[in-house]
XYZ file of C-alpha atoms in Angstrom:
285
model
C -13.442 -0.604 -31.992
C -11.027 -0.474 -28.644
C -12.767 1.250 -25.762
C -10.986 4.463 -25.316
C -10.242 4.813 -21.147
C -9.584 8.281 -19.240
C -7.100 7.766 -16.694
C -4.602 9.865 -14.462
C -1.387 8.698 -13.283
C -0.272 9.307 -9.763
C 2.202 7.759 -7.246
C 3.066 7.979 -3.316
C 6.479 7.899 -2.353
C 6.774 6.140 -5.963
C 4.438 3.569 -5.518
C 2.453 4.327 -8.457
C -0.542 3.992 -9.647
C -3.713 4.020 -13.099
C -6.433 6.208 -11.946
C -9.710 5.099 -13.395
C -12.799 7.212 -12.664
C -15.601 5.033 -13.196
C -18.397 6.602 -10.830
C -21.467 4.443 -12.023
C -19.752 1.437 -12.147
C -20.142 1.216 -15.599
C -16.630 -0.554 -16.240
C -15.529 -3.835 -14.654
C -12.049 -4.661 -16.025
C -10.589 -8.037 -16.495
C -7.672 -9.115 -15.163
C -6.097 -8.775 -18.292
C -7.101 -5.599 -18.977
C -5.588 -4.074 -15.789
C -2.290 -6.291 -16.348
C -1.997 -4.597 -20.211
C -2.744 -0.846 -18.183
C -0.071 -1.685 -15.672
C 2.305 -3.210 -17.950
C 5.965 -0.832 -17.830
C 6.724 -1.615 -21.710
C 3.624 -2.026 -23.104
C 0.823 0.198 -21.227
C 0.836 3.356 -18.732
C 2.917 1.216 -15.843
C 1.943 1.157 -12.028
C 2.265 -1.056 -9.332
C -1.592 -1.103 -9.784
C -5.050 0.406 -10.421
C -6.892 2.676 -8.717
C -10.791 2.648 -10.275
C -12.983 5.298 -8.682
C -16.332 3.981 -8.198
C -19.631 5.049 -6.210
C -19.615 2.713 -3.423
C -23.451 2.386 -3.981
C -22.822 1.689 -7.786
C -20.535 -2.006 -6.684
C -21.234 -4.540 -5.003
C -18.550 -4.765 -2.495
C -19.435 -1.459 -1.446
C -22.685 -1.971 0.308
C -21.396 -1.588 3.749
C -19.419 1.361 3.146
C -22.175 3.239 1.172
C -24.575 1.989 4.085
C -22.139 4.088 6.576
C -22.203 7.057 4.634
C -19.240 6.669 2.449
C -19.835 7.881 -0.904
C -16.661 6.394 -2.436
C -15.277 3.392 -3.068
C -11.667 2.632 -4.410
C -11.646 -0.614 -6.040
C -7.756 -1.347 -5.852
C -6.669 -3.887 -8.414
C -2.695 -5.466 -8.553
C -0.458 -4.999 -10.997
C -1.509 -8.726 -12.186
C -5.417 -7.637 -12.377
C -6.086 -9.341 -9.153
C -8.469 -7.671 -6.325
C -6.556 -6.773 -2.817
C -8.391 -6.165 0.255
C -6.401 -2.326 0.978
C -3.226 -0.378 -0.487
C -2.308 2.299 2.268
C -0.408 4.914 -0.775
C -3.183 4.029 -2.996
C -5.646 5.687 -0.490
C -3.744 9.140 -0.368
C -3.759 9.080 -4.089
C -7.323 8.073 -4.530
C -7.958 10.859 -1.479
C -5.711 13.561 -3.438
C -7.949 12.377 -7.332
C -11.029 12.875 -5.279
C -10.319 16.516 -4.095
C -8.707 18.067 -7.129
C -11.478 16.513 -9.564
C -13.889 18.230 -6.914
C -15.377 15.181 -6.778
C -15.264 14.954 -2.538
C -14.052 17.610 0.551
C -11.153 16.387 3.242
C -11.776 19.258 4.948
C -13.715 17.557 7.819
C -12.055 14.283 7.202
C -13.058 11.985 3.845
C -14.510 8.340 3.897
C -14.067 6.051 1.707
C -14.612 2.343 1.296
C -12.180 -0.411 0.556
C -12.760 -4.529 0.816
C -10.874 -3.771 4.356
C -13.249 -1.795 5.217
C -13.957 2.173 5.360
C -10.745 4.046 6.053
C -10.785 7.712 6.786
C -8.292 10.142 5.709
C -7.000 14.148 6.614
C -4.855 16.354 5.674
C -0.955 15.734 7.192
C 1.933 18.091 7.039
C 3.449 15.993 4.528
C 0.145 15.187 2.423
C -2.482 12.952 3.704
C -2.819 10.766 6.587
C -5.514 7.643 6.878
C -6.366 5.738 9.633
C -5.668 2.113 8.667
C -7.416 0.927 11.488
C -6.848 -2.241 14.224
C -4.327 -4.131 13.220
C -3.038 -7.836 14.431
C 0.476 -8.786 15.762
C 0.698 -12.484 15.002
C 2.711 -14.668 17.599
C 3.932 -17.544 15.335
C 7.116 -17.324 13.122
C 7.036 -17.967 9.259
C 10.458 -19.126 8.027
C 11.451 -16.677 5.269
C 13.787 -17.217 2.427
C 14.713 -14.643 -0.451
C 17.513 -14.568 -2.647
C 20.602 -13.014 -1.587
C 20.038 -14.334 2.664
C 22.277 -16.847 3.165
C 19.637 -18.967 5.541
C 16.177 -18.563 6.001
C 14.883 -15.806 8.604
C 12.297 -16.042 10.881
C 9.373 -13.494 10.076
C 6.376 -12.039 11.939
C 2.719 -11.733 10.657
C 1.450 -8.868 11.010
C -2.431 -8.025 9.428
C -3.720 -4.124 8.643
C -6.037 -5.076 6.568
C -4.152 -6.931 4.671
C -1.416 -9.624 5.502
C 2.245 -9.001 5.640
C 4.967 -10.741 6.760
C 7.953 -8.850 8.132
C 11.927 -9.898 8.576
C 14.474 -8.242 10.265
C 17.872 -8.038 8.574
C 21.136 -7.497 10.555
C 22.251 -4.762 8.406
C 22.137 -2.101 5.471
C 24.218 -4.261 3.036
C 21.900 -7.507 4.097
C 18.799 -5.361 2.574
C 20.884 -3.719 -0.026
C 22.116 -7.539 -1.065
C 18.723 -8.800 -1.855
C 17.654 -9.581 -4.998
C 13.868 -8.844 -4.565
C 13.414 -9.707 -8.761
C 12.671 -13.096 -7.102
C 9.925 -13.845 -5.269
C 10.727 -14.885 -1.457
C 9.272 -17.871 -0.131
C 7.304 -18.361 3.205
C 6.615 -21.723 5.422
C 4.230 -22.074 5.683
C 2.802 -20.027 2.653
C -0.096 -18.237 3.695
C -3.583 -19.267 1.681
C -3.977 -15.996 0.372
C -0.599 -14.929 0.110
C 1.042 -11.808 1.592
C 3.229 -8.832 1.211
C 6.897 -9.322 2.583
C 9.048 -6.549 4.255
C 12.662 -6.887 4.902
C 13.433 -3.978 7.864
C 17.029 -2.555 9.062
C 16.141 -0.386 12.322
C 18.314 2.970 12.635
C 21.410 3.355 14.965
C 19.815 4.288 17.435
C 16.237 2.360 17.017
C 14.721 5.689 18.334
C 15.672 9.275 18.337
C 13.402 12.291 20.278
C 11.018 9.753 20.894
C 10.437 8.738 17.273
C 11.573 5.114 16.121
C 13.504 4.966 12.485
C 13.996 2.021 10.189
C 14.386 1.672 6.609
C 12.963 -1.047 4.634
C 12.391 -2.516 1.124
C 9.348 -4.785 0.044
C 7.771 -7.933 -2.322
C 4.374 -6.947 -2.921
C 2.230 -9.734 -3.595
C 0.670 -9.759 -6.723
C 3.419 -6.996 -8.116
C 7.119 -7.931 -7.098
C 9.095 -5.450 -5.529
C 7.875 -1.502 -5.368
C 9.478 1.566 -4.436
C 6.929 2.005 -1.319
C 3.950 -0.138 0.117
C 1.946 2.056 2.457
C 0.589 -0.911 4.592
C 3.684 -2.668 4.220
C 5.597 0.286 5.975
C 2.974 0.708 8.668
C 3.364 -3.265 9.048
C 7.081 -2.744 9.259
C 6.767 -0.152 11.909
C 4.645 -2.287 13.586
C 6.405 -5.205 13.974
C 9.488 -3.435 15.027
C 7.730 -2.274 17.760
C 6.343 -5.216 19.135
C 9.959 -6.639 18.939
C 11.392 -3.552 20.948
C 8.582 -4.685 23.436
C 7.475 -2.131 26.828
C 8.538 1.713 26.539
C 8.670 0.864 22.371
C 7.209 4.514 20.732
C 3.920 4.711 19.203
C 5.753 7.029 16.341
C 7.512 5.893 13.739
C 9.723 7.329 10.128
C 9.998 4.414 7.665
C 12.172 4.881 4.878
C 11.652 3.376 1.589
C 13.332 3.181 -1.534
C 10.889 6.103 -3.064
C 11.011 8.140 -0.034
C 9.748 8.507 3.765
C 6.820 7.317 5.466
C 5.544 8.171 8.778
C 3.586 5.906 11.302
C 1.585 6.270 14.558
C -0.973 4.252 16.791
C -3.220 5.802 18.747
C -5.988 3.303 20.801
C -5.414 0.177 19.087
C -5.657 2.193 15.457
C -2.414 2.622 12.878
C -2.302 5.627 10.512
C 0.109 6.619 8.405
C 0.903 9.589 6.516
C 2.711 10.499 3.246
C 2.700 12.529 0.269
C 0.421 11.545 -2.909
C 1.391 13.050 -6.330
C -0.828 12.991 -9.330
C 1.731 13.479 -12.586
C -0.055 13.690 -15.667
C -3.801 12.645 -17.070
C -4.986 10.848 -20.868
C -6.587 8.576 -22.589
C -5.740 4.856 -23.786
C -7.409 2.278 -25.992
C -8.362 -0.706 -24.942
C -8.579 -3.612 -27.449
């Protein structure tokens, strides 16, 4: 017999996502089993899976349970492998939590990921979550992707999780990739990373709020419409290049909408909407 799975579907800024609640941490899923959930022609589709578990019911959620959180999102790519963090996948998880009545924002809500415990509110636009310290890194990685003529110099930059991030010249440059194709970085990073291709606005910044659109390879996934710690890693690469007098508030847009960004004592948050679109069941074989 196929196990039968409840799930709920539910994007940020299109970035979308499986919504598995799972709060004993009864269900594990393979790789494979994630891949065939995620899968656009075959399954539900989503850039990944969300699986809502008791932080005191996994493993990897010792040290958040230990500080109090009760929840744990276990954030799986579209491939079935683990990532450490998934900045839109936190407003969703945040926005399942509150309408199943399973948790109150009011006073803030913590919840634990394998980058740690990030803690989310209530924003104008949605939900915003403190992503925590983040990492400039000083050396270049040489980037190339279809549709650049010659490799580009990118930045490292690490909120959690690692992301490197090019500037392009202009809007046809980013409109000219072809992101179906997975860009290459040297030196590849061990574990991989996310890769943002930015455009800043004309002018960079505008009432004191910088403005850049960008588009994104997600590791693990290909390209998405959004990638919450890839725009905050945008943003904050951007500002490092702009240097002294740079703003500390930022509007990314993406390709499934707009993003905003902010740091505040060494910390990044960003802020978004989260949708959930419809609930059901599936069979797994």
């Amino acid at each position: 017999m196929p196990q039968t799975v409840p799930f709920t579907k539910g994007h940020g800024t299109g970035n979308d996502f499986v919504v598995v609640a799972d709060p004993d941490g009864a269900w594990d899923p393979t790789d494979a089993q994630v891949a065939a959930l995620c899968d656009r022609h075959f399954g539900i589709g989503a850039d990944g899976l969300l699986r809502v578990v008791r932080a005191a019911a996994i493993d990897e959620g010792a040290a958040a349970a230990a500080s109090g959180a009760e929840w744990f999102m276990d954030y799986r790519n579209a491939d079935g492998s683990k990532a450490e963090m998934c900045g839109n996948g936190t407003r969703v998880f945040a926005r399942y939590l509150v309408e199943a009545g399973l948790a109150d924002i009011d006073d803030g809500l913590a919840i634990g990921t394998r980058a740690g415990v990030k803690t989310l509110r209530r924003s104008a636009d949605g939900f915003e979550v403190d992503l925590g310290a983040f990492r400039v890194d000083a050396g270049d990685v040489l980037v190339r992707a279809k549709g650049l003529d010659v490799a580009r110099p990118g930045v490292g930059v690490d909120v959690g999780n690692p992301h490197v991030v090019v500037a392009l010249s202009s809007a046809a440059e980013l409109e000219g990739l072809d992101l179906a194709y997975q860009p290459v970085l040297e030196p590849a990073p061990a574990h991989g990373a996310n890769v943002e291709f930015v455009v800043p606005s004309d002018p960079l910044v505008r009432d004191g709020v910088g403005e850049i659109r960008m588009r994104v390879f997600e590791r693990g996934v290909g390209e998405t419409l959004s990638c919450g710690t890839g725009v905050a890693a945008a943003a904050l690469a951007v500002r490092h290049w702009a240097g002294a007098g740079a703003p500390d508030r930022w509007i990314v847009d993406v390709p499934g909408g707009r993003l905003g960004v902010s740091v505040h004592d060494g910390h990044v948050r960003l802020s978004g909407p989260a949708t959930l679109v419809f609930s059901g069941e599936v069979a797994l074989a």
